PDB file of C-alpha atoms in Angstrom:
ATOM      1  CA  VAL N   1      73.478 -49.687  -8.814  1.00 91.00           C
ATOM      2  CA  GLU N   2      75.319 -52.720  -7.466  1.00 91.00           C
ATOM      3  CA  TYR N   3      76.084 -54.085 -10.938  1.00 92.00           C
ATOM      4  CA  ASP N   4      76.787 -50.742 -12.620  1.00 91.00           C
ATOM      5  CA  PRO N   5      77.511 -47.970 -10.087  1.00 81.00           C
ATOM      6  CA  GLY N   6      78.688 -45.696 -12.893  1.00 84.00           C
ATOM      7  CA  GLN N   7      75.124 -45.357 -14.183  1.00 91.00           C
ATOM      8  CA  ILE N   8      74.094 -42.211 -12.338  1.00 95.00           C
ATOM      9  CA  GLN N   9      70.494 -42.516 -13.523  1.00 95.00           C
ATOM     10  CA  TYR N  10      70.195 -45.648 -11.390  1.00 96.00           C
ATOM     11  CA  LEU N  11      71.423 -43.656  -8.390  1.00 96.00           C
ATOM     12  CA  HIS N  12      68.982 -40.876  -9.203  1.00 97.00           C
ATOM     13  CA  ASN N  13      66.053 -43.272  -9.512  1.00 97.00           C
ATOM     14  CA  ARG N  14      66.972 -45.019  -6.262  1.00 97.00           C
ATOM     15  CA  GLY N  15      67.157 -41.627  -4.540  1.00 97.00           C
ATOM     16  CA  PHE N  16      63.687 -40.789  -5.852  1.00 97.00           C
ATOM     17  CA  VAL N  17      62.264 -44.042  -4.480  1.00 98.00           C
ATOM     18  CA  LEU N  18      64.006 -43.559  -1.130  1.00 98.00           C
ATOM     19  CA  ALA N  19      62.550 -40.047  -0.871  1.00 97.00           C
ATOM     20  CA  SER N  20      59.088 -41.395  -1.735  1.00 96.00           C
ATOM     21  CA  GLN N  21      59.468 -43.897   1.101  1.00 97.00           C
ATOM     22  CA  GLY N  22      60.485 -41.152   3.536  1.00 96.00           C
ATOM     23  CA  ASP N  23      64.181 -42.082   3.798  1.00 98.00           C
ATOM     24  CA  LEU N  24      65.278 -38.541   3.053  1.00 98.00           C
ATOM     25  CA  GLU N  25      68.856 -38.720   4.331  1.00 98.00           C
ATOM     26  CA  LYS N  26      69.735 -41.660   2.072  1.00 98.00           C
ATOM     27  CA  ALA N  27      67.876 -40.008  -0.803  1.00 98.00           C
ATOM     28  CA  ILE N  28      69.979 -36.863  -0.381  1.00 98.00           C
ATOM     29  CA  GLU N  29      73.108 -39.021  -0.370  1.00 97.00           C
ATOM     30  CA  ASP N  30      72.132 -40.574  -3.717  1.00 97.00           C
ATOM     31  CA  PHE N  31      71.236 -37.241  -5.322  1.00 98.00           C
ATOM     32  CA  THR N  32      74.525 -35.786  -4.069  1.00 98.00           C
ATOM     33  CA  LYS N  33      76.473 -38.672  -5.648  1.00 96.00           C
ATOM     34  CA  VAL N  34      74.683 -37.999  -8.934  1.00 97.00           C
ATOM     35  CA  LEU N  35      75.573 -34.308  -8.785  1.00 98.00           C
ATOM     36  CA  LYS N  36      79.180 -35.089  -7.961  1.00 96.00           C
ATOM     37  CA  GLU N  37      79.382 -37.014 -11.243  1.00 95.00           C
ATOM     38  CA  ASN N  38      77.196 -34.600 -13.204  1.00 96.00           C
ATOM     39  CA  PRO N  39      76.647 -31.137 -11.658  1.00 97.00           C
ATOM     40  CA  GLU N  40      74.336 -30.302 -14.596  1.00 97.00           C
ATOM     41  CA  HIS N  41      71.723 -32.955 -13.737  1.00 97.00           C
ATOM     42  CA  ALA N  42      68.687 -30.700 -13.313  1.00 98.00           C
ATOM     43  CA  LYS N  43      66.293 -33.361 -12.013  1.00 97.00           C
ATOM     44  CA  ALA N  44      68.767 -34.420  -9.312  1.00 98.00           C
ATOM     45  CA  ARG N  45      69.053 -30.775  -8.242  1.00 98.00           C
ATOM     46  CA  PHE N  46      65.286 -30.441  -8.105  1.00 98.00           C
ATOM     47  CA  ASN N  47      64.705 -33.709  -6.284  1.00 98.00           C
ATOM     48  CA  ARG N  48      67.439 -33.013  -3.757  1.00 98.00           C
ATOM     49  CA  GLY N  49      65.816 -29.631  -3.199  1.00 98.00           C
ATOM     50  CA  GLU N  50      62.524 -31.386  -2.485  1.00 98.00           C
ATOM     51  CA  ALA N  51      64.267 -33.708  -0.021  1.00 98.00           C
ATOM     52  CA  TYR N  52      65.978 -30.796   1.712  1.00 98.00           C
ATOM     53  CA  PHE N  53      62.619 -29.021   1.927  1.00 98.00           C
ATOM     54  CA  LEU N  54      61.045 -32.036   3.603  1.00 97.00           C
ATOM     55  CA  THR N  55      63.862 -32.068   6.168  1.00 98.00           C
ATOM     56  CA  ASN N  56      63.091 -28.371   6.816  1.00 97.00           C
ATOM     57  CA  ASP N  57      66.470 -27.224   5.483  1.00 98.00           C
ATOM     58  CA  LEU N  58      64.943 -24.319   3.585  1.00 98.00           C
ATOM     59  CA  ASP N  59      68.187 -22.575   2.658  1.00 97.00           C
ATOM     60  CA  LYS N  60      69.655 -25.659   0.982  1.00 98.00           C
ATOM     61  CA  ALA N  61      66.321 -26.365  -0.673  1.00 98.00           C
ATOM     62  CA  LYS N  62      66.244 -22.865  -2.157  1.00 98.00           C
ATOM     63  CA  VAL N  63      69.814 -23.222  -3.450  1.00 98.00           C
ATOM     64  CA  ASP N  64      68.923 -26.476  -5.209  1.00 98.00           C
ATOM     65  CA  TYR N  65      65.633 -25.186  -6.611  1.00 98.00           C
ATOM     66  CA  THR N  66      67.461 -22.153  -8.010  1.00 98.00           C
ATOM     67  CA  ALA N  67      70.175 -24.359  -9.528  1.00 98.00           C
ATOM     68  CA  ALA N  68      67.529 -26.617 -11.086  1.00 98.00           C
ATOM     69  CA  ILE N  69      65.852 -23.575 -12.658  1.00 98.00           C
ATOM     70  CA  ARG N  70      69.198 -22.380 -14.032  1.00 98.00           C
ATOM     71  CA  LEU N  71      69.817 -25.794 -15.591  1.00 98.00           C
ATOM     72  CA  ASP N  72      66.265 -26.330 -16.891  1.00 98.00           C
ATOM     73  CA  ASP N  73      63.782 -23.467 -16.710  1.00 97.00           C
ATOM     74  CA  LYS N  74      60.880 -25.731 -17.710  1.00 97.00           C
ATOM     75  CA  ILE N  75      60.478 -27.605 -14.391  1.00 98.00           C
ATOM     76  CA  PRO N  76      57.324 -26.115 -12.827  1.00 98.00           C
ATOM     77  CA  GLY N  77      57.919 -27.914  -9.529  1.00 98.00           C
ATOM     78  CA  ALA N  78      61.229 -26.099  -9.051  1.00 98.00           C
ATOM     79  CA  TYR N  79      59.495 -22.715  -9.290  1.00 98.00           C
ATOM     80  CA  ASN N  80      56.680 -23.907  -7.042  1.00 98.00           C
ATOM     81  CA  GLY N  81      59.118 -25.286  -4.478  1.00 98.00           C
ATOM     82  CA  ARG N  82      61.238 -22.154  -4.391  1.00 98.00           C
ATOM     83  CA  GLY N  83      58.099 -20.050  -4.244  1.00 98.00           C
ATOM     84  CA  PHE N  84      56.959 -21.957  -1.174  1.00 98.00           C
ATOM     85  CA  VAL N  85      60.325 -21.352   0.500  1.00 98.00           C
ATOM     86  CA  PHE N  86      59.954 -17.626  -0.232  1.00 98.00           C
ATOM     87  CA  TYR N  87      56.402 -17.775   1.172  1.00 98.00           C
ATOM     88  CA  LEU N  88      57.547 -19.416   4.404  1.00 97.00           C
ATOM     89  CA  GLN N  89      60.255 -16.775   4.714  1.00 97.00           C
ATOM     90  CA  GLY N  90      57.659 -13.998   4.348  1.00 96.00           C
ATOM     91  CA  ASP N  91      58.639 -12.813   0.859  1.00 97.00           C
ATOM     92  CA  TYR N  92      55.197 -12.913  -0.743  1.00 97.00           C
ATOM     93  CA  ASN N  93      56.188 -10.985  -3.863  1.00 96.00           C
ATOM     94  CA  ALA N  94      58.990 -13.406  -4.730  1.00 98.00           C
ATOM     95  CA  ALA N  95      56.705 -16.325  -3.896  1.00 98.00           C
ATOM     96  CA  SER N  96      53.952 -15.091  -6.215  1.00 97.00           C
ATOM     97  CA  THR N  97      56.455 -14.458  -9.011  1.00 98.00           C
ATOM     98  CA  ASP N  98      57.630 -18.074  -8.811  1.00 98.00           C
ATOM     99  CA  TYR N  99      54.097 -19.466  -8.566  1.00 98.00           C
ATOM    100  CA  ASN N 100      53.121 -17.452 -11.649  1.00 98.00           C
ATOM    101  CA  GLN N 101      56.088 -18.840 -13.560  1.00 98.00           C
ATOM    102  CA  ALA N 102      55.225 -22.398 -12.533  1.00 98.00           C
ATOM    103  CA  LEU N 103      51.690 -21.835 -13.821  1.00 98.00           C
ATOM    104  CA  ARG N 104      52.940 -20.337 -17.079  1.00 98.00           C
ATOM    105  CA  ILE N 105      54.730 -23.632 -17.669  1.00 98.00           C
ATOM    106  CA  ASP N 106      51.850 -25.788 -16.422  1.00 98.00           C
ATOM    107  CA  ASN N 107      48.544 -24.025 -15.802  1.00 98.00           C
ATOM    108  CA  ARG N 108      47.137 -27.200 -14.221  1.00 97.00           C
ATOM    109  CA  HIS N 109      49.760 -27.417 -11.462  1.00 98.00           C
ATOM    110  CA  VAL N 110      47.495 -27.846  -8.433  1.00 98.00           C
ATOM    111  CA  GLY N 111      50.303 -27.217  -5.940  1.00 98.00           C
ATOM    112  CA  ALA N 112      51.200 -23.863  -7.488  1.00 98.00           C
ATOM    113  CA  LEU N 113      47.524 -22.855  -7.727  1.00 98.00           C
ATOM    114  CA  THR N 114      46.904 -23.651  -4.060  1.00 98.00           C
ATOM    115  CA  ASN N 115      50.135 -22.055  -2.900  1.00 98.00           C
ATOM    116  CA  ARG N 116      49.439 -18.885  -4.877  1.00 98.00           C
ATOM    117  CA  GLY N 117      45.983 -18.867  -3.346  1.00 98.00           C
ATOM    118  CA  ASP N 118      47.543 -18.951   0.121  1.00 98.00           C
ATOM    119  CA  ALA N 119      49.797 -16.016  -0.791  1.00 98.00           C
ATOM    120  CA  TYR N 120      46.764 -14.088  -2.067  1.00 98.00           C
ATOM    121  CA  ALA N 121      44.836 -14.883   1.120  1.00 98.00           C
ATOM    122  CA  ASP N 122      47.673 -13.724   3.352  1.00 97.00           C
ATOM    123  CA  THR N 123      47.878 -10.407   1.498  1.00 97.00           C
ATOM    124  CA  GLY N 124      44.143  -9.700   1.609  1.00 97.00           C
ATOM    125  CA  GLN N 125      43.313 -10.698  -1.970  1.00 98.00           C
ATOM    126  CA  TYR N 126      40.517 -13.013  -0.934  1.00 98.00           C
ATOM    127  CA  ASP N 127      38.623 -13.312  -4.228  1.00 98.00           C
ATOM    128  CA  ALA N 128      41.839 -14.183  -6.057  1.00 98.00           C
ATOM    129  CA  ALA N 129      42.645 -16.770  -3.385  1.00 98.00           C
ATOM    130  CA  LEU N 130      39.278 -18.470  -3.786  1.00 98.00           C
ATOM    131  CA  ARG N 131      39.640 -18.479  -7.574  1.00 98.00           C
ATOM    132  CA  ASP N 132      42.949 -20.321  -7.239  1.00 98.00           C
ATOM    133  CA  TYR N 133      41.590 -22.852  -4.733  1.00 98.00           C
ATOM    134  CA  ASN N 134      38.610 -23.503  -7.005  1.00 98.00           C
ATOM    135  CA  GLY N 135      40.924 -23.747 -10.001  1.00 98.00           C
ATOM    136  CA  ALA N 136      42.993 -26.395  -8.246  1.00 98.00           C
ATOM    137  CA  LEU N 137      39.849 -28.387  -7.450  1.00 98.00           C
ATOM    138  CA  VAL N 138      38.677 -28.208 -11.048  1.00 98.00           C
ATOM    139  CA  VAL N 139      41.957 -29.874 -12.041  1.00 98.00           C
ATOM    140  CA  ASP N 140      41.867 -32.377  -9.173  1.00 98.00           C
ATOM    141  CA  PRO N 141      38.569 -32.647  -7.249  1.00 97.00           C
ATOM    142  CA  ASN N 142      40.335 -34.749  -4.588  1.00 97.00           C
ATOM    143  CA  TYR N 143      43.165 -32.297  -3.845  1.00 98.00           C
ATOM    144  CA  HIS N 144      42.756 -32.009  -0.078  1.00 98.00           C
ATOM    145  CA  ARG N 145      45.173 -29.107   0.408  1.00 98.00           C
ATOM    146  CA  ALA N 146      42.943 -26.833  -1.656  1.00 98.00           C
ATOM    147  CA  TYR N 147      39.910 -27.850   0.398  1.00 98.00           C
ATOM    148  CA  ALA N 148      41.843 -27.161   3.609  1.00 98.00           C
ATOM    149  CA  SER N 149      43.018 -23.723   2.498  1.00 98.00           C
ATOM    150  CA  ALA N 150      39.549 -22.751   1.294  1.00 98.00           C
ATOM    151  CA  ALA N 151      38.024 -23.940   4.580  1.00 98.00           C
ATOM    152  CA  TRP N 152      40.459 -21.895   6.651  1.00 98.00           C
ATOM    153  CA  LEU N 153      39.813 -18.762   4.599  1.00 98.00           C
ATOM    154  CA  ARG N 154      36.026 -19.202   4.718  1.00 98.00           C
ATOM    155  CA  ALA N 155      36.142 -19.767   8.499  1.00 98.00           C
ATOM    156  CA  THR N 156      38.596 -17.095   9.603  1.00 98.00           C
ATOM    157  CA  CYS N 157      38.633 -14.347   6.974  1.00 98.00           C
ATOM    158  CA  PRO N 158      38.186 -10.831   8.408  1.00 96.00           C
ATOM    159  CA  ASP N 159      36.097  -9.921   5.356  1.00 97.00           C
ATOM    160  CA  ASN N 160      32.402 -10.550   5.999  1.00 96.00           C
ATOM    161  CA  ALA N 161      31.657 -11.182   2.331  1.00 96.00           C
ATOM    162  CA  THR N 162      34.266 -13.959   2.165  1.00 97.00           C
ATOM    163  CA  ARG N 163      33.349 -15.787   5.360  1.00 97.00           C
ATOM    164  CA  ARG N 164      30.863 -18.626   4.821  1.00 97.00           C
ATOM    165  CA  ALA N 165      30.324 -21.015   7.700  1.00 97.00           C
ATOM    166  CA  ASP N 166      28.570 -23.644   5.594  1.00 97.00           C
ATOM    167  CA  LEU N 167      31.262 -23.718   2.905  1.00 98.00           C
ATOM    168  CA  ALA N 168      34.028 -23.686   5.515  1.00 98.00           C
ATOM    169  CA  LEU N 169      32.569 -26.717   7.255  1.00 98.00           C
ATOM    170  CA  ARG N 170      31.957 -28.612   4.039  1.00 98.00           C
ATOM    171  CA  SER N 171      35.486 -27.942   2.775  1.00 98.00           C
ATOM    172  CA  ALA N 172      37.101 -28.843   6.101  1.00 98.00           C
ATOM    173  CA  GLN N 173      35.254 -32.156   6.183  1.00 98.00           C
ATOM    174  CA  ARG N 174      36.245 -32.830   2.592  1.00 98.00           C
ATOM    175  CA  ALA N 175      39.929 -32.096   3.363  1.00 98.00           C
ATOM    176  CA  ILE N 176      39.894 -34.717   6.128  1.00 98.00           C
ATOM    177  CA  GLU N 177      37.948 -37.167   3.992  1.00 97.00           C
ATOM    178  CA  MET N 178      40.499 -36.907   1.169  1.00 97.00           C
ATOM    179  CA  GLY N 179      43.704 -36.259   3.122  1.00 96.00           C
ATOM    180  CA  GLY N 180      43.178 -38.006   6.436  1.00 95.00           C
ATOM    181  CA  GLU N 181      43.183 -36.666   9.961  1.00 93.00           C
ATOM    182  CA  SER N 182      46.087 -34.444  10.909  1.00 96.00           C
ATOM    183  CA  ALA N 183      46.650 -31.766  13.519  1.00 97.00           C
ATOM    184  CA  ARG N 184      46.384 -29.045  10.880  1.00 97.00           C
ATOM    185  CA  TYR N 185      43.203 -30.367   9.320  1.00 98.00           C
ATOM    186  CA  GLU N 186      41.578 -30.950  12.726  1.00 98.00           C
ATOM    187  CA  SER N 187      42.369 -27.347  13.708  1.00 98.00           C
ATOM    188  CA  ILE N 188      40.791 -26.126  10.464  1.00 98.00           C
ATOM    189  CA  LEU N 189      37.713 -28.246  11.133  1.00 98.00           C
ATOM    190  CA  ALA N 190      37.549 -26.787  14.654  1.00 98.00           C
ATOM    191  CA  ALA N 191      37.622 -23.261  13.226  1.00 98.00           C
ATOM    192  CA  ALA N 192      34.864 -24.136  10.776  1.00 98.00           C
ATOM    193  CA  LEU N 193      32.738 -25.682  13.544  1.00 98.00           C
ATOM    194  CA  ALA N 194      33.206 -22.604  15.713  1.00 98.00           C
ATOM    195  CA  ARG N 195      32.241 -20.350  12.806  1.00 97.00           C
ATOM    196  CA  SER N 196      29.105 -22.489  12.419  1.00 96.00           C
ATOM    197  CA  GLY N 197      28.264 -22.053  16.119  1.00 97.00           C
ATOM    198  CA  ASN N 198      29.048 -25.675  17.033  1.00 97.00           C
ATOM    199  CA  TYR N 199      31.285 -24.695  19.933  1.00 98.00           C
ATOM    200  CA  GLU N 200      31.170 -27.970  21.840  1.00 97.00           C
ATOM    201  CA  GLU N 201      32.184 -29.929  18.773  1.00 97.00           C
ATOM    202  CA  ALA N 202      34.877 -27.354  18.048  1.00 98.00           C
ATOM    203  CA  VAL N 203      36.358 -27.854  21.512  1.00 97.00           C
TER     204      VAL N 203
END
C-alpha cells in the first residue's frame, strides 16, 4: 500500500488481515477506501459487512451484505450474514430464505447449516434443526457452534422426544473442547448438567 496506494486490492487485503486480527475500525476504513475507488467491489462490500456485523452495527452490515449480493449473487457468506441479521431482528422467514440461498450455492456451508438449524429450533421445527446441526458436523466434525446449538436444543427443548440429557451433555462438552470456554458455552453446559440431574455441577 505504501509503494502503490492506487492498488485497491492491496487495501482490500490489508483490511481483511486487520479484520482477522480484530482491528475492525481500521479494517472498515480500508474497505471504505476500496469502495470509494470502486463501488462495484463485491468482496469489499461483503467483508465490510462482516466487520460491521462484528461491531454490532447490524443495519450497516445488512446494507453491505445486500449490496454484495446485488454485485455478486454467488457469495454464500453474504446470504448467510444477512440471514443472521434477519434472525437477530426476529424475521425468521427472511433469515431462512437467505440461509437456503446460501446453501443452494454451497451445500457444505457449515455456518448457514447451523444458523438455519437455529431458526428451525426457534420456530418449533426440532427435527429439521437437528438434521442441520448433524449436517454441519458431517462437513466439519470440529465445528463447535453446531455442537453448542445441538446441546442447547437437547437440554432445553419443550418437546419430550427431542430432549436427551446424555446427548446434550456430550455435545456441550464437545463444544467447549473444540471452541474453548466462553460464557455462552458454560451456560449451555450448565443447562445440560441440570437436565442430567447434576445440579451442584450446574450451579
